[in-house]
XYZ file of C-alpha atoms in Angstrom:
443
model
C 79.366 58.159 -21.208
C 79.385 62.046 -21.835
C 76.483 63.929 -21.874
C 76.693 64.802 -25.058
C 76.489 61.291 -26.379
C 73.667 60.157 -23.628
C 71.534 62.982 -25.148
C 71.808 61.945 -28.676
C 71.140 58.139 -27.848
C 68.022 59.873 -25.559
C 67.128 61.883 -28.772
C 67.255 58.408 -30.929
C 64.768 56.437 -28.245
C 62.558 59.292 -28.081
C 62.319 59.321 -32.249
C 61.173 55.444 -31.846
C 58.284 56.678 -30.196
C 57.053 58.733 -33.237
C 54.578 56.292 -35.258
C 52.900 57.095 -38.237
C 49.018 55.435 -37.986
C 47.603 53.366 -40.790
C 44.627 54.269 -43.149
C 41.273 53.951 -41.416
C 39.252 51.152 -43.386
C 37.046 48.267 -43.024
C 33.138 47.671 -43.766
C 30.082 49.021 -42.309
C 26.816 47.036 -42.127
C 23.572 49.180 -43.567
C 19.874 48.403 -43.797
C 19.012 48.447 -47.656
C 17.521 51.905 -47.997
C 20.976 53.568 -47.011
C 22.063 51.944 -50.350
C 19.840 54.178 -52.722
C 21.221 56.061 -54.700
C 19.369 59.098 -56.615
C 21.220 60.428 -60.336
C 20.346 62.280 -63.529
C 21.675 60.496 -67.093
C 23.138 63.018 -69.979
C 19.992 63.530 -70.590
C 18.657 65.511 -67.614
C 16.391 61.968 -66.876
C 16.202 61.145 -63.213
C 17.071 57.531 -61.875
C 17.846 55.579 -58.762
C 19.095 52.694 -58.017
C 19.144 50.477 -55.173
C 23.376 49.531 -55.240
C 23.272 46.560 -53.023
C 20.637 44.563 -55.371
C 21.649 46.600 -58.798
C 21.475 44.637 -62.013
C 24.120 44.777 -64.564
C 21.901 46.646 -66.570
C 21.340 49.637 -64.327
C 24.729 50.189 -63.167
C 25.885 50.081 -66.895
C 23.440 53.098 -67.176
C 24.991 54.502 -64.236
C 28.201 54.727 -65.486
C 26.783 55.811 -69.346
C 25.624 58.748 -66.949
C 29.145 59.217 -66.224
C 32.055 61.509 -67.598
C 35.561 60.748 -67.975
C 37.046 61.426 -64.584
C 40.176 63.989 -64.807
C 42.810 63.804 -61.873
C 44.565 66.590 -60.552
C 48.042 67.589 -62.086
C 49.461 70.963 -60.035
C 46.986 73.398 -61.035
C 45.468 71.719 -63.445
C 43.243 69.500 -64.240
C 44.216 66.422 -66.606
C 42.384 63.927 -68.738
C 44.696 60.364 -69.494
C 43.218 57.493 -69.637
C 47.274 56.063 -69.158
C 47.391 57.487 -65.991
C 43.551 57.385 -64.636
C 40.265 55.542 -66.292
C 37.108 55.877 -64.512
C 34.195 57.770 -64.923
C 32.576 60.245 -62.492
C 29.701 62.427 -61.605
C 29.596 66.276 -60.096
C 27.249 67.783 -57.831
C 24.482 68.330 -58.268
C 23.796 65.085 -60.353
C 23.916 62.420 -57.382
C 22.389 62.281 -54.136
C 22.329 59.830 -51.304
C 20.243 59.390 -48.104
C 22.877 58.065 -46.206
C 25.178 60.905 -44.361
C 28.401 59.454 -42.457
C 28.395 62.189 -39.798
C 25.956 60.778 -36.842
C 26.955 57.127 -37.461
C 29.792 54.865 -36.010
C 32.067 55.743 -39.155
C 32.280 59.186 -38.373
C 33.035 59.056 -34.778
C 35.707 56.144 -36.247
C 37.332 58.591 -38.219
C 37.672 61.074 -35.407
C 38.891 58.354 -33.186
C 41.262 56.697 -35.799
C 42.163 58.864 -38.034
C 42.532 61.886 -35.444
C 43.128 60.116 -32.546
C 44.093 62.219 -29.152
C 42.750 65.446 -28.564
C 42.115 65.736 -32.089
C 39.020 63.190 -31.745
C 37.415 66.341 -29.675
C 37.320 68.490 -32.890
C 34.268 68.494 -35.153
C 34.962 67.562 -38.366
C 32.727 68.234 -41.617
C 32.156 65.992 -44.265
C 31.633 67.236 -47.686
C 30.116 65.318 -50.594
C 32.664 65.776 -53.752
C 32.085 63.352 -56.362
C 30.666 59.763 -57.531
C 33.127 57.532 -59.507
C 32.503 54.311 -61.350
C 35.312 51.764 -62.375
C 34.337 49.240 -65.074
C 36.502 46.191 -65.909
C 40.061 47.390 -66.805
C 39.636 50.704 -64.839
C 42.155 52.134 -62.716
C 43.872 55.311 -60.894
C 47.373 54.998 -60.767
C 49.518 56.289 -57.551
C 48.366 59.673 -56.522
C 47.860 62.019 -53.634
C 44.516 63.807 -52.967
C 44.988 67.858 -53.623
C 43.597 69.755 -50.786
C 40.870 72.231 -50.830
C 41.535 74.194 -48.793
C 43.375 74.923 -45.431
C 41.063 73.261 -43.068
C 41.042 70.024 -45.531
C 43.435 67.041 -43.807
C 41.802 64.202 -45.715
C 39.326 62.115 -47.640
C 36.833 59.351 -47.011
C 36.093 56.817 -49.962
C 32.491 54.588 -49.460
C 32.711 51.374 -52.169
C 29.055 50.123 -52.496
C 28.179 46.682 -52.360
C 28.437 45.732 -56.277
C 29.229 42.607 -57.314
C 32.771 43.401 -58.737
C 36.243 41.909 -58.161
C 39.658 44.145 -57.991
C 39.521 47.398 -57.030
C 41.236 47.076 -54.054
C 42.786 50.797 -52.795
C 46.906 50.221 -51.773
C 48.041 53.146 -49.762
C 51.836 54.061 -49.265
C 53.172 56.162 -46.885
C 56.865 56.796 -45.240
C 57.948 53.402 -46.563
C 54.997 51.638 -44.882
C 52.075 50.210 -47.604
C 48.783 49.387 -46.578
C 46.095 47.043 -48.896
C 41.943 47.085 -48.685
C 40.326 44.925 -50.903
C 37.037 46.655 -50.840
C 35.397 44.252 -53.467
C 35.954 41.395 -50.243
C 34.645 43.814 -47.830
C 31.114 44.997 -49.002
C 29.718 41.572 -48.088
C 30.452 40.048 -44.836
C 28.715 36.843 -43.817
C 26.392 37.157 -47.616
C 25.268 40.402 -46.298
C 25.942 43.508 -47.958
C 28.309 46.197 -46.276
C 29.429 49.727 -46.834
C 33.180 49.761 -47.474
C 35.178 53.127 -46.387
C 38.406 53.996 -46.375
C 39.252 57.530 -44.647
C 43.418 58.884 -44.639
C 45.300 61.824 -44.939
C 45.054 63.769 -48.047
C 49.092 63.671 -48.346
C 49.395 59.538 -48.231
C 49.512 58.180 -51.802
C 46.859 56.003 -52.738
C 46.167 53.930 -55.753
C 43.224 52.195 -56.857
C 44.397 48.512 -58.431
C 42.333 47.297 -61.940
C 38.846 45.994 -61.771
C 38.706 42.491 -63.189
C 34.682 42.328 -63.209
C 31.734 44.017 -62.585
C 31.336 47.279 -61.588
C 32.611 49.592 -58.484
C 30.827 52.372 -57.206
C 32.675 54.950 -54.750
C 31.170 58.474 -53.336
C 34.149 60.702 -52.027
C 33.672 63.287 -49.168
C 36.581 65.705 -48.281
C 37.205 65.964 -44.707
C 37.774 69.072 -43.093
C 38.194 70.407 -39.573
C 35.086 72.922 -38.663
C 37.080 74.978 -36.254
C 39.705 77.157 -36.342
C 41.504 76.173 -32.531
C 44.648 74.655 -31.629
C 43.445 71.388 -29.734
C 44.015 71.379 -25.733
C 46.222 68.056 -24.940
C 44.461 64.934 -23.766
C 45.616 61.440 -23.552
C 45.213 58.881 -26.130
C 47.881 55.731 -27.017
C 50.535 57.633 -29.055
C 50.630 60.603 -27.012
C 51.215 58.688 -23.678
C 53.769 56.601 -25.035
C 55.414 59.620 -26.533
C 54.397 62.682 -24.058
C 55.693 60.067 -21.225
C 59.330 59.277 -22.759
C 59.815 63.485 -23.403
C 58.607 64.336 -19.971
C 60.906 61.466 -18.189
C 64.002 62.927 -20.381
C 62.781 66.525 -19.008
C 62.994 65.371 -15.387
C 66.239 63.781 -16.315
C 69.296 66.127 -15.529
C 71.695 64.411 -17.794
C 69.593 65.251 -20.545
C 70.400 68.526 -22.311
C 71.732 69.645 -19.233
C 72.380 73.453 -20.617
C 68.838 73.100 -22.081
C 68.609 73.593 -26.338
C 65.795 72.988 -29.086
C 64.149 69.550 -30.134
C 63.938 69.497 -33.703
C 60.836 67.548 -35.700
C 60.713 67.575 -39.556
C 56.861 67.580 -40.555
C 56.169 64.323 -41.836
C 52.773 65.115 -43.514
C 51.985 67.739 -46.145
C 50.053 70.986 -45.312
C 48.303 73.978 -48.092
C 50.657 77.090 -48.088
C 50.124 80.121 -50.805
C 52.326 79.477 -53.349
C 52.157 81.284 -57.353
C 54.501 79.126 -60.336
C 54.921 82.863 -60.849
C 57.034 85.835 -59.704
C 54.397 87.048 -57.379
C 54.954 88.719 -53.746
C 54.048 85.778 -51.566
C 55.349 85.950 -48.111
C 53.928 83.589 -45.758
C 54.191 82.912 -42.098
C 53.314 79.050 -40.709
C 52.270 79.576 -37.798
C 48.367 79.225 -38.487
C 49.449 75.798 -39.797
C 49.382 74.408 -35.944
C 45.837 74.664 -35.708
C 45.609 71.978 -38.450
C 48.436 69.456 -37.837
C 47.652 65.476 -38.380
C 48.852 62.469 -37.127
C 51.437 62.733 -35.369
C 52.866 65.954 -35.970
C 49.887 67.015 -33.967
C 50.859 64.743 -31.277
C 53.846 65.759 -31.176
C 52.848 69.550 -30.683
C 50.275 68.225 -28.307
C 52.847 66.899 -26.060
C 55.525 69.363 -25.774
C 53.139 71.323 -24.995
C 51.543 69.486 -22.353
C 54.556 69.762 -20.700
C 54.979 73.518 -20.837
C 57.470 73.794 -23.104
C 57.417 76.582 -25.980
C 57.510 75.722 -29.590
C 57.157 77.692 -33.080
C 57.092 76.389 -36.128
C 59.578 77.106 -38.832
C 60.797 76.482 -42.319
C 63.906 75.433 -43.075
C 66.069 76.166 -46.036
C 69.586 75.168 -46.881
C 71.857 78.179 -48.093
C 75.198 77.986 -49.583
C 77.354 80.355 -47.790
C 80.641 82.186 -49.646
C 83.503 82.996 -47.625
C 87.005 84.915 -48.604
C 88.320 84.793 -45.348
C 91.110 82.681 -44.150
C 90.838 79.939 -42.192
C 87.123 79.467 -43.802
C 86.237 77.105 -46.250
C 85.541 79.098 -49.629
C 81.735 77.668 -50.242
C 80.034 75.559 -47.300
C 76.035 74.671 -46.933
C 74.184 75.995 -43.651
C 70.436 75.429 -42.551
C 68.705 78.720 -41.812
C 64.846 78.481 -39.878
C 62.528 81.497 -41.183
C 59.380 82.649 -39.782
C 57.649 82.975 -43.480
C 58.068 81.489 -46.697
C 60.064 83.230 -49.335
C 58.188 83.960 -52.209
C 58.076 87.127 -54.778
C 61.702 88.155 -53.432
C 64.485 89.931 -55.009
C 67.949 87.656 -54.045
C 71.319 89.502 -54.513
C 73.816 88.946 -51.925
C 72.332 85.183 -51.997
C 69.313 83.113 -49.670
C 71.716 83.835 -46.645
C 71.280 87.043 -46.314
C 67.861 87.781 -47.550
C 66.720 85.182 -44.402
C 68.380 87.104 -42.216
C 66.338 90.441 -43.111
C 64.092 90.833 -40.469
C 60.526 90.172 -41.767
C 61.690 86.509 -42.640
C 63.637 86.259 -39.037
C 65.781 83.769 -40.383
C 68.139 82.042 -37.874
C 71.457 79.893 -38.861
C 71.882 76.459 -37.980
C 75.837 76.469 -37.961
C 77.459 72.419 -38.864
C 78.377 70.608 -36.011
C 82.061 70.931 -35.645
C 81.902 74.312 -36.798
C 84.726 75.645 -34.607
C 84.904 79.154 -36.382
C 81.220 79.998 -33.903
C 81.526 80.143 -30.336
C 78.102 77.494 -30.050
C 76.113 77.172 -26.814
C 72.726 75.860 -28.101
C 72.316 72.922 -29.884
C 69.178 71.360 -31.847
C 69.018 68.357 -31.635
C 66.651 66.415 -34.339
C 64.407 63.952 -33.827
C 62.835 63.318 -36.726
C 64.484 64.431 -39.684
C 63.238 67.331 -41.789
C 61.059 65.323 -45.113
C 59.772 65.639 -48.548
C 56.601 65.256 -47.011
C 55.748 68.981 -46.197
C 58.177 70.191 -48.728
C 57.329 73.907 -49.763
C 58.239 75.113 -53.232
C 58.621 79.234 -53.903
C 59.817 82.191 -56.305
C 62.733 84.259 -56.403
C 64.321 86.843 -58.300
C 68.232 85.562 -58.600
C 70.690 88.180 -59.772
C 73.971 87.083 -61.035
C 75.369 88.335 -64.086
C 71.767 89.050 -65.322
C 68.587 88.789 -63.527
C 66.421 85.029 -63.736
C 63.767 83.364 -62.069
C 64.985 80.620 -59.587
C 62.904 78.591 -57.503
C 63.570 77.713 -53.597
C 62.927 74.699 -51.869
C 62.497 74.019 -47.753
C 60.812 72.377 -45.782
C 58.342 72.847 -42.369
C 59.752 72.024 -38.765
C 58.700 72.003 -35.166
C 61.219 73.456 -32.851
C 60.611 72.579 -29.036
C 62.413 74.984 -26.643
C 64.212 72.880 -23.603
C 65.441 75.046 -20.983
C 68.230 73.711 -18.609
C 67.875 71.295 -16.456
C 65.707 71.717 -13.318
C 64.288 74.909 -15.419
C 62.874 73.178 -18.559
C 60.259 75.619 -19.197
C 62.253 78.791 -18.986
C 63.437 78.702 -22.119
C 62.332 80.470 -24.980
C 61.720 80.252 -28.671
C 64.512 80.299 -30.958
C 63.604 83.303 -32.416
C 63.647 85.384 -29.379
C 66.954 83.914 -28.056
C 68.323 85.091 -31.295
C 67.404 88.551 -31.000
C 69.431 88.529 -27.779
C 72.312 87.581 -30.014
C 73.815 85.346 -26.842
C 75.300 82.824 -28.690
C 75.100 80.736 -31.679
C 73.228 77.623 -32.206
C 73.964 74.812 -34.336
C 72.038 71.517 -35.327
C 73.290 68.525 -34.647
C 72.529 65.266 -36.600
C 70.094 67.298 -38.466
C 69.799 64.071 -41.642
């Protein structure tokens, strides 16, 4: 077998290792009193309510206390009662005594949700909003809109109400995930706290209500520091850090050393302006707030020692007039920043080349018009999932607005074998101008 082929089916079995980690939900057993629930009516009238024992009665007044409930549409903010029917109530119109931080669901989330050295981090949980779902109410397929950089999720409590349907579905990367909450919130005839806490980027919908009434409180979660996590162990990154660090110490793989590719698969905040508006973003604070397991993955390499930068890829056509060169082809470039606010004339190409966006080509594999000595090889392909959308001024026969599309990426430096940590970033061997790199198997 050649190298080149034991690498790639190295690369493959590595990618197998890569798991995405379910929603983080289940029940939580309370005394009564953390059930109480403290609210003003339309009418500035204070009330509370005890939601494990509530009559119909009082939680119809609970949700006449209510709003309609918008959802978020880009920017905006949408009422549709096609899309979303529930009502809701704002800060500062709700309290509750019980606060998720010092009990076993918060160090759950940490532990689940985070997992690794992430479970290390303090998170803070902020109280956003009350919701109440009547029968026939609903919230269609949606993802939770960040707010803010630090945000990486949300955590939904159901109250014990006697209600049926309801249940939350979550989808993510092909996988779907069901908690009937309504089943939940009594276990053994005893009433229970249902929670649910995921990733703001994993689509979620909440299913019809058939009776009753259900009561959720949202918090956003956020992380409450501003540091890259130091690697520790945990049951992803073993399985994961061990298979990389057995392929470093094995000389057959990548022999002349190269770059480990990893598409993002979940979604992070960057600037971005629907208009034409100078935006021009690096990514590289974006590491200190990685999830799942694109934070494992960072965690890992660099465990062991290796150097990696993140990047974000864009696909540029290229147009030749020379012979022997195909007249239009497509090539990936990795940039340091995000385009945005730019003027394009001589095409994407060569504006990502400029030097403020650092832009590096990816050349085809089987390119044989660049002399190639680096390859990337990709383990996880580059997704939708952290898809970033900017700007541009496009000049052709008369100027227009155009908008770009790319996508973020890890890139994991490999030096050669028996020197694995020698080598550097992509962006510095470029600026030696050495050779050319090209990725291989890069969809």
């Amino acid at each position: 077998m050649s190298t080149d082929q034991y690498t790639e089916d190295a690369v493959s079995a590595l990618s197998s290792t890569i798991i995405d980690k379910a929603p983080y939900f289940g029940s939580l057993p309370l005394p009564a009193p953390a059930f109480e629930l403290f609210f003003k009516d339309k009418n500035g009238q204070a009330h509370s309510v005890n939601l494990a024992s509530a009559a119909t009665e009082q939680l119809s007044a609970l949700a006449e206390a209510c709003s309609v409930a918008p959802f978020g549409r880009g920017a905006e903010s949408v009422v549709d009662d096609t899309y979303r029917k529930a009502g809701k109530l704002d800060l500062p119109n709700f309290a509750i005594p019980f606060q998720p931080e010092g009990t076993a669901l918060g160090a759950g989330i940490r532990e689940c949700v985070l997992g690794g050295a992430e479970s290390k981090r303090p998170v803070r949980f902020e109280l956003y909003k009350l919701n109440v779902y009547g029968e026939g109410d609903f919230f269609k397929a949606h993802k939770d809109t960040p707010r803010g950089g630090a945000m990486f999720g949300s955590l939904v409590l159901v109250y014990p109400t006697v209600h049926s349907g309801g249940a939350l579905a979550f989808r993510h990367r092909g996988q779907e995930w069901t908690f009937d909450s309504a089943s939940a919130v009594y276990q053994d005839g005893s009433p229970a706290l249902g929670y649910a806490a995921f990733y703001s980027d994993v689509e979620h919908e909440v299913l019809p209500v058939t009776s009753g009434y259900r009561v959720t409180i949202t918090y956003n979660l956020y992380f409450d520091d501003a540091k890259v996590a130091q690697p520790a162990s945990g049951p992803f990154v073993s399985d994961f850090a061990n298979r990389l660090q057995n392929l470093l110490d094995d000389p057959h793989f990548m022999p002349q050393g190269g770059y480990l590719g990893f598409g993002l698969r979940h979604a992070y905040p960057i600037e971005f302006s629907e208009e034409f508006t100078f935006v021009r973003n690096g990514v590289q604070h974006i590491a200190s707030v990685l999830k799942g397991s694109d934070a494992a993955v960072l965690r890992a390499a660099q465990a062991a020692g290796l150097s990696t930068r993140l990047h974000v890829a864009y696909d540029c056509k290229i147009y030749n007039s020379g012979r022997g060169y195909p007249r239009e082809r497509t090539v990936t470039v990795l940039a340091r920043k995000v385009v945005g606010g730019d003027y394009v004339e001589g095409g994407m190409w060569e504006l990502l080349k400029e030097e403020q966006y650092g832009g590096v080509t990816l050349w085809p594999k089987g390119d044989d018009k660049c002399r190639v000595e680096r390859t990337v090889h990709w383990v996880t392909p580059r997704t939708g999932a952290s898809r970033v959308k900017s700007v541009v001024m496009a000049y052709g026969n008369e100027a227009s607005l155009d908008y770009k599309y790319s996508e973020l990426c890890l890139l994991v430096a490999v030096g050669k074998a028996g020197a694995r940590t020698a080598k550097k970033n992509l962006v510095q061997d470029e600026k030696d101008r050495k050779y050319h790199v090209y990725g291989a198997d890069s969809y």
